[in-house]
Amino acid sequence: MTDAIRPLIAGNWKMNGLTASTAEFEAMLAGAAGVAAKADLLVCPPATLIAAFAAQARGSKNLAIGAQDCHPKASGAHTGDISAEMLADAGASAIIVGHSERRADHGEGDGLVRQKAEAAWRAGLTAIVCIGETQAQRDAGQTLDICRGQLTGSLPDTATSGNLVVAYEPVWAIGTGLTPTSGDVEQIHKFIRELLIDRFKGEGMKMRILYGGSVKPSNARELMAVANVNGALIGGASLKAADFLAIAGSYA
């Protein structure tokens, strides 16, 4: 963790959550006050729940609502897609773009991810841009090259510490229970920080870099203590209030 940067704990619910999940979110909202003094908290439910969760959280400074993806355009004939402006209207304050599952399942490349980040900004929202290598790329020793390429291609030139968060998620660790060693995470986050500073100068020093990939209460404190880890992007563990709050509490 970099002490000068306020941490962000973000939950990515992915394609999980029905109306009944409101009770779990209410528990998160109730417990958020206990950890919000040390970290910003964000929950990104499926699009069907954004407006409902945002309504519940209205007036709260302890827990914000985000989205998992957006279309690069503001409106138009794009059946099934959702614009950043629509997500902002529903109550989202941030959008995850470039998640490895979007890159793999929908063939999204760096250029499209960049456009989506710019769309988030157009709507006044923060873009959380995801990068990370596959198992095959890791085994081939390509981790740093992949991260460099994705950062270069996915981040717009106008990125600032106020509108951008970078999330490093090794694809091979997402949902598998596997995590890199603390030393591996430190090396990669240091590399990312150096790239951000080289490109964005002083702003790069202040940008938040999250770690994601099988983050859970049992390993959160160790991972969050690593230099240049400014929070976490959490998948499965963010579906349960107790786990999400325990991870956020690693800063308390």
PDB file of C-alpha atoms in Angstrom, residues 52 72 181 189:
ATOM      1  CA  ALA A  52     -32.119  -0.038  -6.712  1.00  0.00           C
ATOM      2  CA  PRO A  72     -18.443   3.603 -25.923  1.00  0.00           C
ATOM      3  CA  THR A 181       3.107 -14.410  -3.890  1.00  0.00           C
ATOM      4  CA  HIS A 189       2.638  -3.254  -9.046  1.00  0.00           C
TER       5      HIS A 189
END
